Short mmCIF file of C-alpha atoms in Angstrom, two decimals:
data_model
loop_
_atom_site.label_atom_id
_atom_site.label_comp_id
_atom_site.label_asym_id
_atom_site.label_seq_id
_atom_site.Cartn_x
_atom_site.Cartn_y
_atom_site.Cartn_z
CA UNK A 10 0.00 0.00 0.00
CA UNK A 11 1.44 3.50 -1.21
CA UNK A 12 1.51 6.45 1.09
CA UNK A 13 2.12 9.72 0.38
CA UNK A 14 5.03 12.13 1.90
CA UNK A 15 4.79 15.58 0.88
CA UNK A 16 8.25 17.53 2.05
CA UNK A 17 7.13 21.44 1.87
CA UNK A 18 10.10 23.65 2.59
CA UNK A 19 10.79 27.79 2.03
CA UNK A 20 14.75 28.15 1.77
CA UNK A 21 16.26 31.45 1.32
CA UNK A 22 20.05 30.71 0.96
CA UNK A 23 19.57 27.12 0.22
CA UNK A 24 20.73 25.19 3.91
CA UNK A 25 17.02 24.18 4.21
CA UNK A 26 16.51 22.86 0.88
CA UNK A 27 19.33 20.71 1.23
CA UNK A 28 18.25 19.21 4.61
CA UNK A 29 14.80 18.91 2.58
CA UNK A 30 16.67 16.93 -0.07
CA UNK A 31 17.83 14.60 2.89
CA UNK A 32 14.75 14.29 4.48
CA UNK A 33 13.22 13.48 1.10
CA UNK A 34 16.04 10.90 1.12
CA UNK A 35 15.28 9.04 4.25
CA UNK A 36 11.06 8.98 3.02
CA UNK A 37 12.00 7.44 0.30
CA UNK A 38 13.55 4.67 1.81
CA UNK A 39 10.50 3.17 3.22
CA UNK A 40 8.78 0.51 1.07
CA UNK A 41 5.80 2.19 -0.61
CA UNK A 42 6.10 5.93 0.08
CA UNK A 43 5.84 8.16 -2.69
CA UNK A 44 7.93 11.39 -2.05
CA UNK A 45 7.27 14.98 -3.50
CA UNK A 46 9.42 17.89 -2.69
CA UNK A 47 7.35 21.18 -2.90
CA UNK A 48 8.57 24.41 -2.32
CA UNK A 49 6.32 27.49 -0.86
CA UNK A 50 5.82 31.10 -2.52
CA UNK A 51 8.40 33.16 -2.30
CA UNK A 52 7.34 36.75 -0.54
CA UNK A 53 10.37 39.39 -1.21
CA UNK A 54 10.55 41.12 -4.41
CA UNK A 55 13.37 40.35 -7.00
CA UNK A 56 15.17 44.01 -5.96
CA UNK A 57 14.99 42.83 -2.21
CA UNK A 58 16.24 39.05 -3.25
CA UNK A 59 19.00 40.01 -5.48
CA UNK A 60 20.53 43.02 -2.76
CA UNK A 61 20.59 40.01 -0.52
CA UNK A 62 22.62 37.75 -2.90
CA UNK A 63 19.10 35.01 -2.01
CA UNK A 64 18.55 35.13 -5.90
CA UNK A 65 21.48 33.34 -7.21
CA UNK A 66 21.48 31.11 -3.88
CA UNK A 67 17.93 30.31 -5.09
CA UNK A 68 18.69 29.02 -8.41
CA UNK A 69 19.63 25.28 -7.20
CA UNK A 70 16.07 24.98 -6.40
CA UNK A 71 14.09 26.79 -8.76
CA UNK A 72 13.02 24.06 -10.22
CA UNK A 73 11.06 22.53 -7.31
CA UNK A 74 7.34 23.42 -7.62
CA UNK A 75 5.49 25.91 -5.81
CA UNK A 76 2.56 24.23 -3.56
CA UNK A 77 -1.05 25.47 -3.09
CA UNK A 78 -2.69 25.40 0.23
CA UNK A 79 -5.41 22.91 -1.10
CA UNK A 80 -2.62 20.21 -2.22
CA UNK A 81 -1.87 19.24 1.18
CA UNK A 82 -4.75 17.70 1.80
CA UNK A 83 -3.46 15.01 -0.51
CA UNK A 84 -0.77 13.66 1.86
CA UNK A 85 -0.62 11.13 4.01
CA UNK A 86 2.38 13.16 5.87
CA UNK A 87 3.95 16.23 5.45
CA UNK A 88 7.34 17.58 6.26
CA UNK A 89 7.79 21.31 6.61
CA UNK A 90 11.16 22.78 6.83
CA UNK A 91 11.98 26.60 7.27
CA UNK A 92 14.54 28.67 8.46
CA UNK A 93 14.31 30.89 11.98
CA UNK A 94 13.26 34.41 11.95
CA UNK A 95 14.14 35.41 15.63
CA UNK A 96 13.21 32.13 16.95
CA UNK A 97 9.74 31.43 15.04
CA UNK A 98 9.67 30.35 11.32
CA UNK A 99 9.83 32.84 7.96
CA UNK A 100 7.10 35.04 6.88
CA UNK A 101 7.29 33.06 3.80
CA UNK A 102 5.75 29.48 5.63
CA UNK A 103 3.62 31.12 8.42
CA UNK A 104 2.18 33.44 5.21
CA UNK A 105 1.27 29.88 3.54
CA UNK A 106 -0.04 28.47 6.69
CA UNK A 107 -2.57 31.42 7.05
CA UNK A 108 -3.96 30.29 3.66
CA UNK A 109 -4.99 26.70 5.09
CA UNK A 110 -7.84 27.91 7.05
CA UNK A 111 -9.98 26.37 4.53
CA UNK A 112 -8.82 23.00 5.12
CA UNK A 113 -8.93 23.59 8.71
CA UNK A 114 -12.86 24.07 8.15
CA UNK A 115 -13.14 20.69 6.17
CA UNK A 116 -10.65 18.79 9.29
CA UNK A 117 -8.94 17.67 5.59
CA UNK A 118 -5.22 17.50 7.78
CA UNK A 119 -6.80 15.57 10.55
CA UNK A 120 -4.79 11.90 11.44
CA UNK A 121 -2.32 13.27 9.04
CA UNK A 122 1.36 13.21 10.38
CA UNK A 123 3.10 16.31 10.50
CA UNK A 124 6.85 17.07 11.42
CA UNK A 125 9.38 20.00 11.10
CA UNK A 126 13.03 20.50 10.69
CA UNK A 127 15.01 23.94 10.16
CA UNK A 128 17.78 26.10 10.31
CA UNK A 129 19.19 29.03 12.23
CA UNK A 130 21.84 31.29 11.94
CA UNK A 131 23.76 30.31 15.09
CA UNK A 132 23.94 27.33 17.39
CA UNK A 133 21.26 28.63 19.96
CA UNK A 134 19.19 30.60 17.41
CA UNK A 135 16.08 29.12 18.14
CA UNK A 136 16.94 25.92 17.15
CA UNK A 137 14.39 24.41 19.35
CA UNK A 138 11.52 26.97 19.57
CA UNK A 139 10.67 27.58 15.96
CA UNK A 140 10.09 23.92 16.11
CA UNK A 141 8.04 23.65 19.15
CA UNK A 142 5.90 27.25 17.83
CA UNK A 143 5.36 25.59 14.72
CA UNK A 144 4.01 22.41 16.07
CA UNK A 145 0.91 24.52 17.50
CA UNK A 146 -0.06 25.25 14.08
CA UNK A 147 0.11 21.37 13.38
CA UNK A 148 -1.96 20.59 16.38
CA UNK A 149 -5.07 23.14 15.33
CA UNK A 150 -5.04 21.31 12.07
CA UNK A 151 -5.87 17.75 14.06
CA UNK A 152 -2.23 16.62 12.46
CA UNK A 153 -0.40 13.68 14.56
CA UNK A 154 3.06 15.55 15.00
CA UNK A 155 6.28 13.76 15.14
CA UNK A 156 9.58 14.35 15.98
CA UNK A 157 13.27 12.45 15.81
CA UNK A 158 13.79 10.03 18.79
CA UNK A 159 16.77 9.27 20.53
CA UNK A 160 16.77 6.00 18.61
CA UNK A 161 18.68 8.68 16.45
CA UNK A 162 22.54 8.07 17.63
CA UNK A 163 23.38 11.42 16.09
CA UNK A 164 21.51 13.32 18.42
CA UNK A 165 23.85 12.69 21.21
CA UNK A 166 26.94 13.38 19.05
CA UNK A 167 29.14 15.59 21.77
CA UNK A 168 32.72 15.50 19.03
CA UNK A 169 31.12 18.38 17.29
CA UNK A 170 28.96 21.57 17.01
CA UNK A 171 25.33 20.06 15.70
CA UNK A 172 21.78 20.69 14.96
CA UNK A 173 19.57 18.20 15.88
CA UNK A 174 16.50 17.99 18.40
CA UNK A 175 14.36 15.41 19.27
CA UNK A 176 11.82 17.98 17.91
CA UNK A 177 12.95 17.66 14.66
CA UNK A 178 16.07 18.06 12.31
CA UNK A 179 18.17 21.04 12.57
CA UNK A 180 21.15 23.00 10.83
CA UNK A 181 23.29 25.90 11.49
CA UNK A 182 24.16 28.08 8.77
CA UNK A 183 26.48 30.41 10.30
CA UNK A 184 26.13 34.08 11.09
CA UNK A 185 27.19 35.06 7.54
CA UNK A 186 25.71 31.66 6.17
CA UNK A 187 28.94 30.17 5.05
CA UNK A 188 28.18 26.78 6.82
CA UNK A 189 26.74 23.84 5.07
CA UNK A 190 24.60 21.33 6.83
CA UNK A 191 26.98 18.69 8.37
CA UNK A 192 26.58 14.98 7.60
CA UNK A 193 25.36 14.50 11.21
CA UNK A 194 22.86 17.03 10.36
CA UNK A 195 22.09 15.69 7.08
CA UNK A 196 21.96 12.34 8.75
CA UNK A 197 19.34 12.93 11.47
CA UNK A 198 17.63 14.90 8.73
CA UNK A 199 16.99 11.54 6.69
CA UNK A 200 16.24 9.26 9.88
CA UNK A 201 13.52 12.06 10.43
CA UNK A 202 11.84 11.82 7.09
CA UNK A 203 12.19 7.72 7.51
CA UNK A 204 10.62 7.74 10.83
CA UNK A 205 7.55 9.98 9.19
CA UNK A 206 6.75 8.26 6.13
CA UNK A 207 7.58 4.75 8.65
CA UNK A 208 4.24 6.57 10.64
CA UNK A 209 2.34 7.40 7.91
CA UNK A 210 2.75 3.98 6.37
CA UNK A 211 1.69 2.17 9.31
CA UNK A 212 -1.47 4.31 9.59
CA UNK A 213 -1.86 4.04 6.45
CA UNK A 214 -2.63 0.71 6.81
#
C-alpha cells in the first residue's frame, strides 16, 4: 500500500533545501512511500532578493514546484522545513499556513502526520523553539506531530557543534551563512523523514 510524503520547505540561501533533499532521502527509503518535494511562494521582491545575494542562492532549487494550500490535503504526511526568523519560522511558511484555514474548516489534515526540521543562523538561534511554535499550528489542524527520537545516535553526538533535536532536524548556517549542513545534520535529517513516512505507512494501513 502507497503512502504519500509531501516535504514542503521555504529556503532562502539554500541550507534548508538541502536538509529537505535529505529528508526526502530518508522517506523514500521506506517501502511504498511516494515522495514529493514542494517548495512554498516566495514573498520578497526580486530588488529585495537580489541586494541580498538570495537570488542566485535560489537558483539550485528553482526548479522545485510551488505548492497550493489545497494540495496538502493530498498527503498522508507532510514535512515542513523553514529557516528561523528570531526564533519562530519565515514570513514566507507562516504566510502559507494562514492560507490553510480552509482545510482547517473541512478537518482535511486531521490523522495526518506532521513534522518539522530547520535552520538558524547560530547554534542557539532558536533551534528548538521555531520547532516547538510551529508544532501549535500542526496541532489546530488535528495533524499527529512527530519528531526524531533518541533511537537517532546522532543526536547525542558531543565530538562536534550540531543541529539536531528530538523535535525535529536542525542546521546551522552560520552568522554570515557560510556553513553547510553537516553529515550529522544531514543524517538525522533523513532518519527524520524515515521515521515519518515509517508513521504514515503504518497508519496508512
Amino acid at each position: 500500500m502507497s503512502v504519500k510524503v509531501y516535504v514542503v520547505f521555504y529556503s532562502t540561501y539554500g541550507h534548508v533545501y538541502k536538509m529537505a533533499e535529505a529528508v526526502a532521502a530518508g522517506a523514500k527509503e521506506v517501502p511504498g512511500a511516494e515522495v514529493k518535494l514542494f517548495q512554498v511562494p516566495e514573498l520578497m521582491p526580486d530588488a529585495a532578493l537580489e541586494k541580498s545575494g538570495a537570488k542566485a542562492a535560489r537558483q539550485a532549487f528553482a526548479h522545485v514546484p510551488v505548492i497550493q494550500p489545497d494540495q496538502l490535503a493530498q498527503a498522508d504526511a507532510i514535512l515542513f522545513g523553514t529557516p528561523t526568523r528570531f526564533g519562530n519560522m519565515s514570513a514566507q511558511m507562516r504566510n502559507f499556513l494562514d492560507q490553510t484555514g480552509g482545510l482547517w474548516m473541512k478537518g482535511a489534515l486531521v490523522g495526518k502526520v506532521g513534522s518539522v526540521f530547520i535552520s538558524t543562523a547560530t547554534q542557539h538561534g532558536g533551534q528548538e523553539t521555531t520547532i516547538t511554535s510551529f508544532h501549535t499550528t500542526l496541532f489546530h489542524h488535528g495533524m499527529i506531530v512527530a519528531g526524531v527520537p533518541y533511537a537517532e545516535p546522532r543526536l547525542l553526538n558531543m565530538q562536534e557543534i550540531s543541529g539536531g533535536t528530538p523535535y525535529g532536524a536542525s542546521t546551522i548556517a552560520g552568522g554570515d551563512g557560510s556553513r553547510s549542513p553537516s553529515e550529522n545534520e544531514l543524517a538525522i535529517a533523513r532518519f527524520q523523514g524515515r521515521h515519518v513516512a515509517q508513521i504514515a505507512s503504518k497508519l496508512r494501513a
